[in-house]
XYZ file of C-alpha atoms in Angstrom:
715
model
C -23.568 -63.852 -38.540
C -22.617 -62.910 -34.794
C -26.033 -62.454 -32.400
C -26.529 -58.922 -32.214
C -25.784 -56.861 -28.454
C -29.416 -55.937 -26.445
C -27.773 -52.527 -27.211
C -27.864 -53.232 -31.367
C -31.234 -55.443 -30.546
C -33.254 -52.338 -29.269
C -31.592 -50.372 -32.225
C -33.234 -52.718 -34.619
C -36.304 -52.647 -33.224
C -36.280 -48.624 -33.784
C -35.132 -48.610 -37.130
C -37.611 -47.310 -39.915
C -37.085 -48.265 -43.282
C -35.963 -44.937 -45.557
C -37.529 -44.906 -48.674
C -33.951 -44.198 -51.426
C -32.054 -46.027 -53.810
C -28.672 -46.276 -51.505
C -27.617 -49.645 -50.330
C -27.232 -48.714 -46.712
C -29.477 -46.559 -44.120
C -28.531 -44.116 -41.002
C -29.638 -43.925 -37.561
C -28.968 -41.231 -35.359
C -28.005 -42.645 -31.937
C -26.408 -39.942 -29.518
C -25.506 -42.330 -27.385
C -22.085 -41.132 -25.468
C -20.408 -44.353 -24.675
C -17.204 -44.976 -21.900
C -14.121 -46.705 -23.112
C -14.432 -50.920 -23.396
C -12.383 -52.974 -23.650
C -13.696 -57.018 -24.214
C -10.831 -59.029 -23.586
C -12.767 -62.015 -24.017
C -13.344 -60.825 -27.766
C -10.131 -59.384 -28.431
C -8.856 -59.633 -31.899
C -5.206 -60.699 -32.230
C -4.412 -58.959 -35.224
C -5.040 -55.701 -33.361
C -2.654 -52.741 -34.605
C 0.483 -51.905 -32.853
C -0.982 -48.438 -33.043
C -4.183 -49.105 -31.324
C -2.112 -51.050 -28.342
C -0.088 -48.559 -28.260
C -2.745 -45.832 -27.176
C -4.494 -48.005 -25.304
C -1.260 -48.562 -22.530
C -0.956 -44.797 -22.656
C 1.407 -43.960 -25.882
C -0.418 -40.970 -27.939
C -1.366 -42.005 -31.591
C -2.606 -39.170 -34.427
C -6.144 -41.127 -36.111
C -5.276 -41.096 -39.900
C -7.371 -41.840 -42.818
C -7.510 -45.045 -44.150
C -6.632 -46.526 -40.709
C -7.427 -49.963 -39.826
C -9.429 -52.208 -36.847
C -10.043 -55.546 -36.582
C -13.553 -54.481 -35.128
C -15.926 -51.426 -34.507
C -14.887 -51.986 -31.230
C -11.275 -51.568 -31.528
C -12.258 -48.389 -33.451
C -14.104 -47.018 -31.071
C -11.815 -47.490 -27.924
C -9.223 -46.608 -29.798
C -10.567 -42.463 -30.141
C -12.268 -42.628 -27.213
C -8.320 -43.143 -25.848
C -7.307 -40.767 -28.440
C -9.658 -38.247 -27.096
C -8.786 -38.224 -23.187
C -4.971 -38.299 -24.685
C -6.125 -34.656 -26.410
C -8.670 -33.482 -23.582
C -12.298 -34.047 -25.060
C -15.056 -36.850 -24.599
C -16.966 -38.811 -27.119
C -20.290 -39.876 -28.027
C -21.728 -42.309 -30.420
C -23.428 -39.963 -33.417
C -24.785 -42.479 -35.791
C -24.551 -45.498 -38.154
C -25.713 -47.163 -41.457
C -26.874 -50.078 -41.373
C -26.978 -52.833 -44.730
C -30.348 -52.920 -46.572
C -29.358 -56.531 -47.164
C -28.665 -58.106 -43.885
C -29.156 -55.002 -41.636
C -25.792 -55.452 -40.671
C -23.899 -52.390 -38.976
C -21.836 -51.211 -41.733
C -21.165 -47.826 -40.704
C -19.925 -45.909 -37.383
C -19.894 -41.942 -36.840
C -18.006 -40.744 -33.189
C -17.860 -37.454 -32.544
C -16.792 -34.624 -29.726
C -19.872 -34.901 -26.884
C -19.518 -31.057 -27.938
C -20.919 -31.336 -31.336
C -24.356 -29.911 -32.211
C -26.864 -27.522 -30.275
C -29.460 -28.553 -27.622
C -32.262 -28.975 -28.602
C -34.813 -26.457 -27.199
C -37.931 -28.927 -25.644
C -41.205 -26.935 -25.908
C -41.855 -24.930 -22.748
C -44.875 -25.987 -21.099
C -47.480 -24.047 -20.220
C -47.485 -22.983 -16.733
C -49.974 -23.909 -14.341
C -50.425 -21.783 -11.611
C -52.153 -24.842 -9.484
C -49.068 -26.589 -9.812
C -46.788 -26.408 -7.250
C -43.913 -28.841 -8.252
C -40.485 -27.833 -7.749
C -38.590 -27.270 -11.098
C -35.181 -28.622 -11.650
C -32.504 -25.809 -12.323
C -31.698 -26.144 -16.021
C -28.664 -28.182 -17.160
C -25.378 -26.301 -17.909
C -24.793 -26.383 -21.488
C -22.391 -28.550 -23.230
C -22.684 -28.615 -26.486
C -21.056 -26.093 -28.904
C -21.393 -26.957 -31.923
C -18.067 -29.054 -32.578
C -17.528 -30.538 -35.920
C -14.400 -32.735 -34.489
C -15.607 -36.667 -35.922
C -14.062 -39.748 -36.752
C -16.575 -42.009 -39.195
C -15.014 -46.365 -39.275
C -16.729 -47.957 -42.271
C -16.404 -51.638 -42.147
C -14.631 -53.550 -45.416
C -15.726 -56.583 -47.429
C -13.093 -58.662 -45.609
C -14.653 -57.629 -42.319
C -12.214 -54.772 -41.347
C -12.728 -51.418 -40.764
C -11.414 -47.900 -41.404
C -11.234 -44.815 -40.803
C -13.309 -42.703 -43.480
C -13.845 -39.891 -42.532
C -11.878 -37.509 -40.057
C -12.192 -33.897 -38.712
C -9.367 -33.184 -35.476
C -10.050 -29.517 -34.841
C -12.050 -28.035 -31.760
C -13.762 -25.027 -31.636
C -13.364 -25.205 -27.548
C -10.713 -25.501 -24.755
C -9.927 -28.706 -24.542
C -10.004 -30.378 -20.865
C -6.860 -30.156 -19.039
C -5.337 -33.166 -17.909
C -6.020 -32.639 -14.245
C -9.808 -32.807 -15.063
C -10.140 -35.377 -17.880
C -11.512 -37.860 -15.646
C -14.834 -35.851 -15.289
C -15.545 -36.143 -18.615
C -18.679 -38.635 -19.757
C -16.726 -41.637 -21.856
C -13.597 -41.493 -19.475
C -15.092 -41.715 -16.054
C -15.761 -46.183 -15.689
C -11.599 -45.758 -16.347
C -10.755 -43.692 -13.166
C -8.513 -44.938 -10.730
C -9.719 -43.151 -7.664
C -6.750 -44.279 -5.726
C -4.639 -42.777 -7.101
C -5.975 -39.836 -8.930
C -5.086 -37.447 -5.993
C -1.346 -37.817 -6.786
C -2.089 -38.415 -10.464
C -4.499 -34.954 -10.575
C -2.794 -32.623 -8.013
C 0.447 -33.518 -8.011
C 3.319 -33.107 -5.447
C 2.006 -32.013 -1.678
C -1.028 -34.752 -1.338
C -0.333 -38.003 -0.167
C -3.903 -40.195 -0.719
C -5.275 -42.632 1.801
C -3.598 -45.581 -0.359
C -0.652 -44.089 -0.621
C -0.290 -43.594 3.111
C -0.734 -47.391 3.503
C 2.284 -48.252 1.136
C 4.469 -45.619 2.986
C 2.989 -47.351 6.294
C 4.268 -50.421 5.206
C 7.511 -49.558 4.183
C 8.170 -48.356 7.827
C 6.202 -51.494 8.997
C 3.445 -49.526 10.816
C 2.749 -46.347 12.342
C 3.974 -47.528 15.811
C 7.822 -48.805 14.316
C 8.920 -45.678 13.171
C 12.742 -45.091 13.855
C 12.192 -42.541 16.733
C 14.440 -43.144 19.671
C 13.540 -44.355 22.720
C 14.335 -41.263 24.387
C 12.433 -39.628 22.146
C 9.337 -41.540 22.919
C 9.521 -41.050 26.645
C 9.809 -37.170 26.229
C 6.941 -36.653 23.615
C 4.845 -39.485 24.950
C 1.871 -36.633 27.285
C -0.367 -37.461 29.901
C -2.792 -34.778 29.004
C -6.003 -34.955 26.725
C -4.168 -36.653 23.975
C -3.941 -39.737 25.500
C -7.466 -40.109 26.362
C -8.508 -40.508 23.370
C -5.104 -43.388 21.703
C -3.455 -40.529 20.364
C -0.412 -41.718 21.562
C 3.045 -39.368 19.871
C 4.521 -41.949 18.741
C 1.732 -42.218 15.789
C 1.824 -38.565 15.836
C 5.023 -38.074 14.935
C 4.910 -41.763 12.349
C 2.224 -39.568 10.644
C 3.801 -36.355 10.482
C 6.719 -38.175 8.804
C 4.990 -40.514 6.262
C 2.942 -36.406 5.158
C 6.674 -35.074 4.865
C 8.190 -37.965 2.856
C 4.913 -37.474 0.189
C 4.877 -33.182 0.830
C 8.573 -31.360 1.775
C 6.903 -28.322 2.754
C 4.243 -29.854 5.045
C 4.526 -27.896 8.344
C 3.707 -29.170 11.745
C 4.751 -27.436 15.288
C 4.533 -29.217 18.799
C 4.343 -27.877 22.203
C 5.979 -29.473 25.264
C 5.029 -28.824 29.076
C 7.081 -28.224 31.950
C 7.993 -31.639 31.719
C 9.253 -31.875 28.358
C 6.044 -34.066 27.059
C 4.231 -33.129 24.033
C 0.834 -31.351 25.245
C 0.053 -29.471 22.026
C 0.609 -30.090 18.225
C -0.358 -28.086 14.837
C -0.232 -28.881 10.968
C -0.907 -27.412 7.820
C 0.237 -28.794 3.775
C 1.309 -27.152 1.246
C -2.025 -27.109 -0.277
C -3.766 -25.440 2.311
C -1.266 -23.150 2.495
C -1.200 -22.049 -1.282
C -5.519 -22.351 -0.557
C -4.626 -19.314 2.504
C -2.881 -17.107 0.054
C -6.347 -16.507 -2.128
C -8.759 -16.842 0.886
C -7.298 -15.545 3.870
C -10.047 -12.653 4.294
C -11.881 -14.972 5.534
C -10.981 -17.549 8.457
C -12.522 -19.805 11.526
C -10.924 -21.234 14.358
C -13.402 -23.661 15.948
C -12.707 -25.485 18.796
C -16.047 -26.709 19.493
C -14.858 -30.111 18.577
C -13.895 -30.489 22.146
C -17.304 -30.551 23.595
C -19.688 -31.711 20.526
C -20.207 -35.077 19.385
C -17.145 -35.942 18.221
C -15.395 -35.972 21.753
C -11.945 -34.787 20.499
C -9.729 -31.805 21.488
C -9.315 -31.340 17.758
C -9.159 -27.176 16.426
C -9.190 -26.750 12.739
C -8.690 -22.804 10.711
C -11.302 -23.435 7.821
C -12.193 -20.659 4.990
C -13.865 -20.562 1.825
C -13.034 -20.978 -1.785
C -14.224 -19.299 -4.823
C -16.205 -21.911 -5.370
C -18.064 -21.005 -1.804
C -16.892 -24.628 -0.536
C -14.483 -25.044 2.549
C -11.597 -24.999 2.855
C -8.914 -26.115 5.158
C -6.003 -23.888 6.834
C -4.289 -25.821 9.399
C -5.316 -28.319 12.031
C -4.256 -28.862 15.742
C -4.814 -30.799 18.462
C -4.534 -28.960 21.901
C -4.491 -30.112 25.567
C -6.100 -27.016 27.341
C -7.878 -24.127 26.577
C -6.087 -21.876 28.392
C -4.630 -18.351 26.872
C -1.393 -19.370 26.813
C -1.620 -22.395 24.477
C -3.856 -19.915 21.777
C -1.076 -17.781 21.742
C 0.957 -20.464 20.649
C -0.972 -22.212 18.232
C -1.635 -19.155 16.854
C 1.581 -17.733 16.687
C 2.376 -21.524 14.923
C 0.048 -20.918 12.500
C 1.487 -17.434 11.649
C 4.121 -18.050 11.064
C 3.046 -21.436 8.586
C 1.483 -18.644 7.050
C 4.322 -16.554 5.747
C 3.092 -13.982 8.618
C -0.274 -12.940 6.418
C -2.693 -11.728 8.917
C -6.622 -13.240 8.149
C -8.612 -9.844 7.682
C -11.244 -11.581 9.495
C -11.089 -13.834 11.931
C -14.198 -15.899 13.199
C -13.859 -17.907 16.755
C -16.144 -19.539 19.503
C -17.457 -16.383 22.059
C -14.162 -17.158 24.749
C -12.220 -14.844 27.093
C -8.975 -16.964 26.542
C -9.214 -17.048 22.507
C -10.070 -13.157 22.514
C -6.760 -12.534 24.329
C -4.816 -14.343 22.413
C -6.530 -13.152 18.589
C -5.855 -9.281 20.571
C -2.089 -10.670 21.008
C -0.893 -12.336 18.165
C -3.535 -10.971 15.247
C -4.096 -7.371 16.311
C -4.443 -6.063 12.536
C -6.954 -8.526 11.861
C -11.286 -7.889 12.424
C -12.498 -11.011 15.304
C -16.185 -11.847 15.788
C -17.999 -14.429 17.108
C -20.060 -17.349 16.280
C -23.421 -16.445 16.808
C -24.254 -19.955 17.102
C -22.086 -20.561 19.385
C -22.650 -17.653 21.582
C -26.952 -19.633 21.734
C -25.469 -22.653 21.903
C -24.007 -21.616 25.618
C -27.362 -19.913 26.611
C -28.605 -22.940 28.690
C -25.676 -23.742 30.564
C -24.539 -20.062 30.862
C -28.352 -19.214 32.560
C -28.515 -22.757 34.466
C -31.554 -22.678 36.364
C -32.742 -19.586 35.119
C -33.093 -20.767 31.612
C -35.202 -23.352 32.476
C -37.355 -21.727 34.099
C -37.948 -18.879 31.441
C -40.831 -19.570 29.384
C -40.978 -20.606 25.704
C -42.035 -16.878 24.551
C -38.509 -15.780 25.645
C -36.780 -18.014 23.489
C -39.314 -16.855 20.419
C -38.482 -13.089 21.793
C -34.335 -13.533 22.125
C -34.341 -14.871 18.640
C -36.238 -11.793 16.891
C -34.024 -9.477 18.992
C -31.091 -11.008 17.858
C -31.961 -12.170 14.413
C -34.749 -9.705 13.284
C -33.616 -6.213 14.335
C -32.644 -4.456 11.303
C -30.661 -1.644 12.517
C -28.383 -1.515 15.467
C -31.224 1.076 17.238
C -33.350 -1.637 17.497
C -31.681 -3.659 18.509
C -31.013 -1.534 21.416
C -34.514 -1.247 22.183
C -35.447 -5.106 21.896
C -32.990 -5.984 23.965
C -33.276 -3.417 27.146
C -37.161 -4.516 26.976
C -35.926 -8.374 26.997
C -33.725 -8.090 29.952
C -36.421 -5.964 32.056
C -39.447 -7.937 30.855
C -37.552 -11.397 32.458
C -35.546 -9.782 35.154
C -32.117 -10.724 33.572
C -30.325 -7.580 34.063
C -27.826 -8.505 36.516
C -27.188 -11.924 35.227
C -23.498 -11.748 34.287
C -23.101 -13.764 31.324
C -26.033 -11.493 29.458
C -23.743 -8.624 30.550
C -20.502 -9.736 28.649
C -23.055 -11.026 25.450
C -24.281 -6.865 25.384
C -20.354 -5.544 25.988
C -19.423 -7.352 22.878
C -22.637 -6.948 20.934
C -20.677 -5.139 18.134
C -18.455 -8.906 17.608
C -21.904 -11.385 17.115
C -25.211 -9.310 16.358
C -26.307 -9.272 12.693
C -27.437 -5.797 13.513
C -23.755 -4.454 14.123
C -21.937 -6.596 10.975
C -23.615 -5.410 8.077
C -20.725 -4.145 6.783
C -18.416 -6.722 7.731
C -17.266 -9.531 5.124
C -17.870 -12.614 5.587
C -17.476 -14.312 1.937
C -20.914 -15.015 2.590
C -20.785 -17.334 4.949
C -22.269 -15.888 7.894
C -21.078 -15.773 11.968
C -24.043 -18.637 12.940
C -22.808 -20.908 9.856
C -18.870 -21.379 10.431
C -18.997 -23.877 13.208
C -21.513 -26.586 10.836
C -19.055 -25.862 7.927
C -16.617 -27.137 10.143
C -18.558 -30.311 10.840
C -19.181 -31.316 7.472
C -15.866 -31.245 6.849
C -15.265 -34.769 8.793
C -18.886 -36.016 9.273
C -18.777 -39.847 8.385
C -14.440 -39.395 8.967
C -14.045 -39.072 12.471
C -16.139 -40.083 15.479
C -15.434 -40.360 19.187
C -13.495 -43.944 19.586
C -11.303 -43.055 16.259
C -7.296 -43.574 17.439
C -4.586 -41.219 16.201
C -3.746 -43.148 13.490
C -7.259 -43.586 12.148
C -7.722 -40.392 12.229
C -4.696 -39.518 10.213
C -5.877 -41.591 7.700
C -9.382 -40.517 7.850
C -8.217 -36.408 8.259
C -6.689 -37.081 4.614
C -9.519 -38.333 2.908
C -11.459 -35.877 4.184
C -8.819 -33.519 2.711
C -8.950 -35.311 -0.785
C -12.308 -35.110 -1.453
C -12.419 -31.895 -0.531
C -10.099 -31.195 -3.399
C -12.048 -33.618 -5.324
C -15.031 -31.823 -5.141
C -12.913 -28.423 -6.024
C -11.814 -29.824 -9.366
C -15.485 -30.878 -9.649
C -16.440 -27.178 -9.464
C -13.340 -26.374 -11.568
C -14.420 -28.864 -14.372
C -18.147 -27.157 -14.260
C -16.603 -24.091 -14.270
C -13.877 -24.271 -16.960
C -15.883 -26.532 -19.954
C -19.421 -25.787 -19.243
C -21.739 -22.976 -19.658
C -24.512 -22.233 -17.744
C -28.557 -21.376 -19.136
C -28.841 -17.609 -19.004
C -32.540 -16.355 -17.700
C -32.533 -12.991 -19.220
C -30.574 -11.027 -21.947
C -29.276 -8.748 -20.049
C -25.337 -7.742 -20.642
C -24.575 -7.989 -17.093
C -25.599 -11.377 -16.724
C -23.829 -12.661 -19.530
C -20.935 -10.440 -17.967
C -21.521 -12.699 -14.651
C -21.160 -15.831 -16.781
C -17.640 -15.289 -18.256
C -16.124 -14.243 -15.313
C -17.727 -15.403 -12.057
C -17.200 -19.568 -10.814
C -20.556 -21.361 -11.730
C -21.632 -21.502 -8.144
C -21.049 -17.554 -7.637
C -22.677 -16.806 -10.879
C -25.808 -18.870 -9.613
C -25.994 -16.255 -6.850
C -25.805 -13.549 -9.045
C -28.150 -14.466 -11.372
C -30.675 -14.937 -8.907
C -30.061 -11.824 -7.686
C -30.379 -10.291 -11.518
C -33.287 -12.482 -12.093
C -35.258 -11.094 -9.225
C -34.268 -7.365 -9.729
C -36.638 -7.707 -12.776
C -39.355 -7.379 -10.487
C -38.407 -4.109 -8.309
C -40.247 -0.799 -8.810
C -37.602 1.960 -8.158
C -38.313 5.483 -7.332
C -35.982 8.399 -7.279
C -35.615 10.062 -4.143
C -33.612 12.915 -2.831
C -30.179 14.195 -4.851
C -27.989 16.597 -4.536
C -24.523 17.392 -6.715
C -22.704 14.065 -6.569
C -25.144 11.096 -4.705
C -29.243 10.276 -5.766
C -30.804 8.422 -3.511
C -33.243 5.507 -4.545
C -36.206 3.898 -3.147
C -36.306 -0.028 -4.160
C -39.342 -2.335 -3.213
C -40.638 -5.402 -5.048
C -44.110 -4.554 -7.278
C -46.437 -6.700 -4.039
C -43.999 -4.967 -1.540
C -44.472 -1.323 -1.574
C -44.301 -1.356 2.316
C -40.941 -2.958 2.695
C -38.554 -0.174 1.306
C -34.703 -0.650 0.350
C -32.487 3.018 -0.129
C -30.188 2.761 -2.800
C -27.409 5.557 -2.561
C -26.172 6.159 -6.044
C -22.885 8.328 -7.476
C -23.939 7.709 -11.325
C -20.891 9.347 -12.550
C -18.209 6.789 -10.677
C -20.978 3.601 -11.169
C -21.310 3.490 -7.197
C -23.772 2.295 -5.306
C -24.549 1.522 -2.262
C -27.789 -0.622 -0.614
C -29.052 -0.855 2.889
C -29.055 -4.344 2.619
C -25.567 -4.245 2.847
C -25.072 -7.714 0.819
C -21.657 -6.334 -1.507
C -20.490 -5.106 1.873
C -21.198 -8.761 3.633
C -20.837 -10.547 0.585
C -19.097 -9.741 -2.105
C -22.142 -10.236 -4.712
C -24.289 -7.157 -5.477
C -27.961 -7.586 -4.562
C -31.317 -7.513 -6.661
C -32.152 -3.639 -5.282
C -28.667 -1.774 -6.780
C -28.936 -3.939 -10.281
C -32.869 -2.740 -10.389
C -31.478 1.049 -9.943
C -28.286 0.153 -12.327
C -30.903 -0.811 -15.050
C -32.543 1.875 -14.419
C -30.043 4.449 -14.891
C -28.740 2.009 -17.995
C -25.631 0.586 -16.710
C -25.846 -2.690 -18.429
C -22.124 -3.669 -17.383
C -21.065 -4.663 -14.095
C -18.232 -2.107 -12.667
C -14.874 -3.252 -11.938
C -14.938 -2.638 -8.787
C -17.885 -4.408 -8.272
C -16.033 -7.928 -9.358
C -14.019 -9.419 -6.764
C -11.965 -11.727 -7.260
C -11.916 -14.182 -4.905
C -15.153 -14.994 -6.577
C -13.712 -15.195 -9.989
C -12.039 -18.304 -12.079
C -8.700 -16.812 -11.788
C -9.378 -16.335 -7.930
C -5.953 -18.355 -7.897
C -3.729 -16.818 -10.116
C -0.653 -15.313 -8.582
C -1.782 -17.158 -5.039
C 1.903 -17.099 -3.762
C 3.170 -15.277 -0.617
C 4.951 -12.084 -1.067
C 8.623 -11.972 0.399
C 8.071 -10.455 3.618
C 10.187 -7.676 5.114
C 11.254 -9.934 8.071
C 12.568 -12.656 5.558
C 14.815 -10.295 3.491
C 15.621 -8.817 7.244
C 16.392 -12.075 8.673
C 17.806 -14.034 5.851
C 20.070 -16.305 7.324
C 17.506 -17.013 10.473
C 15.886 -20.446 10.547
C 12.857 -18.915 9.970
C 13.342 -16.986 7.259
C 15.063 -19.884 5.371
C 11.848 -21.925 5.735
C 9.422 -18.985 4.584
C 11.876 -18.714 1.519
C 11.659 -22.544 1.042
C 8.054 -22.709 1.348
C 7.476 -19.811 -1.588
C 9.997 -21.815 -3.850
C 7.862 -24.601 -3.473
C 4.437 -23.483 -3.603
C 6.077 -21.857 -6.847
C 6.795 -25.189 -8.404
C 3.990 -26.361 -7.240
C 1.912 -23.403 -9.326
C 4.016 -24.243 -12.419
C 3.284 -28.028 -12.535
C -0.665 -27.100 -12.570
C -0.178 -24.751 -14.971
C 1.918 -27.095 -16.711
C -0.781 -29.414 -17.044
C -3.336 -26.949 -18.500
C -2.583 -28.884 -21.924
C -0.474 -30.725 -24.111
C 1.812 -27.109 -25.198
C 1.825 -26.047 -22.050
C 3.322 -28.578 -20.644
C 5.966 -28.752 -22.832
C 6.602 -24.963 -22.252
C 6.699 -25.526 -18.548
C 9.178 -28.477 -18.432
C 11.875 -26.208 -20.342
C 10.979 -23.419 -18.649
C 11.802 -24.989 -15.323
C 14.835 -26.795 -16.779
C 16.456 -23.189 -18.215
C 15.602 -22.069 -14.212
C 17.563 -24.776 -12.718
C 20.572 -24.215 -14.710
C 20.938 -21.128 -14.125
C 20.058 -21.240 -10.277
C 22.861 -24.435 -10.496
C 25.021 -21.393 -12.096
C 24.409 -18.585 -9.639
C 25.224 -21.227 -6.490
C 28.268 -22.058 -8.260
C 29.247 -18.330 -8.545
C 28.077 -17.745 -5.152
C 30.101 -20.632 -3.505
C 32.977 -19.654 -5.561
C 32.795 -15.964 -4.427
C 32.076 -16.777 -0.551
C 33.417 -20.179 0.650
C 35.556 -18.756 3.650
C 32.421 -17.253 4.837
C 30.112 -19.937 4.368
C 33.217 -22.295 6.111
C 32.870 -20.062 9.198
C 29.076 -19.761 9.127
C 28.777 -23.467 9.253
C 30.938 -23.727 12.079
C 29.399 -21.120 14.083
C 25.531 -22.818 13.454
C 26.563 -26.481 14.211
C 28.543 -25.068 17.416
C 25.481 -23.588 18.311
C 23.169 -26.699 18.138
C 25.614 -28.950 20.018
C 25.192 -26.031 23.001
C 21.895 -25.729 22.375
């Protein structure tokens, strides 16, 4: 008999004889195992069905199907599980009473059974240890399993089989997050396989670079190189234009809708550049309500003229909306950049744009984004204080910094700020300081007391610079060349997509542990993403310790005073229209973050509103935030359908729609077949429509083409 493995020895040690008449006994193992293929001990007699499954073929398990070994059976079932979209566990096995060898093994879906309730320990008031957040619920009582038994000849066969699952199977793009399939996940190819077209991985970038021999050997003419190699700041860090254009060509080879634009100076040399990939453009269509534009990469530790546009997705993660390398910080440069970015985003203006406190940026935003709200990053404003105040700053006592911070961050109302600001300037004789005067003039754009009604998507005006920096921590530094920067930019983008995919997986295929029996908490767990539900759940839990007292009321509204039982002096005012289920709190959490606060929730509970009204569920925080995320056809595109800009916008819309079809089609094997059939049918109809259009207007097309070529030649 073969020597038992270490795992089997441990199981033998834990074996307890069962007092029954049977020849074998059962041991529950409950181990989630990855796919293991032992090439050395692999039996040549393995069935054709098993080998075809291991190389990617889909083979359904059937009763009495034979395997050369128990390991082959486990690997087969795990490969089948990956194809279907679930993870497996070793649930139990039987040992023979005669020789103690394993004669039966049961593999089950990882969602089999239910979580065992551990006895809650008595709360110790002196225990100050931080309790961990309970893990998400993964078991749902699934009955799917496969039991194999050993024949006398040594082969194994399927003795029991259940294929039906009681839960949703995981989409192909997220199956590498399943526990039993993690070890076989190929990191280098995951992005292309998981996310489809539109993104190029670092390894793919190297392959394309090898195809072109090198970044510096791209097929650009000598005249082009001479025209675009600039003398400005882009050359200070080895950012030569030849490599830059080579990087863009590589990106377009993988992503046909990749957008970039180049600004040239009066000598027709490269000055500034902007680029954005398709995924970022699709993300902007969903989350354009809040955009941050950061230029501090020119002055922080990276020392690079790098200015990214970023936002926040439905998992409260930072996402890219495009990047720029700027030659300078003049108003004309920012106007060019903002107009270019707006063109790439199909002329959709951001709801709110957060920028640094800079006059040139302020003027450019007012010219290009007249429909958008404009706010300043508070952290950037405060960070400029030492340089702007100069010697006066070093002469100020430490008490000034504390009082200034209290004035800016602790004042709850606009009136309190006005009084505190005037008192501070008078106390330290700073009335004549021009920079402080400019800050006061712009106070409504950066002081928190004036921004309570501004929606920041949970990202305060203080945090935007830090969140942008965190996107590139560990990827770029002051000595990064353009070739390295391009590759590291791709890697940073890829890592962001992986984190978003992980958050999608946890939201879709696990369940959170509820803290209360309130229906509103359960409703939120089914609507919000996991991250946003965690925030909302905390508000629900904290609402339980709040006392609600009715204040004044009139014919339509009622005012409630809300406070913690142990903080009766700190009152919050909630104005509520009970008939319409509308409430507004003085803390303004919903207005700024889009999540109902604990004060409103406590009032709802007091007046017997136990479900979350639909007007308080922002789609941008829900699981389906990305549904219907494509741009609407802009009127300018319709009216100028013959222009190059309009044709680019139309192409981008079609390309993004195709990507969405691919994403939805990968949800399951059935949806894949439906998507393929629909796309092929759509393509046939488009080809027919194109033929009919060509036959109907052939003379007009010839004239138009001639004019277009002539115009290009003249230009």
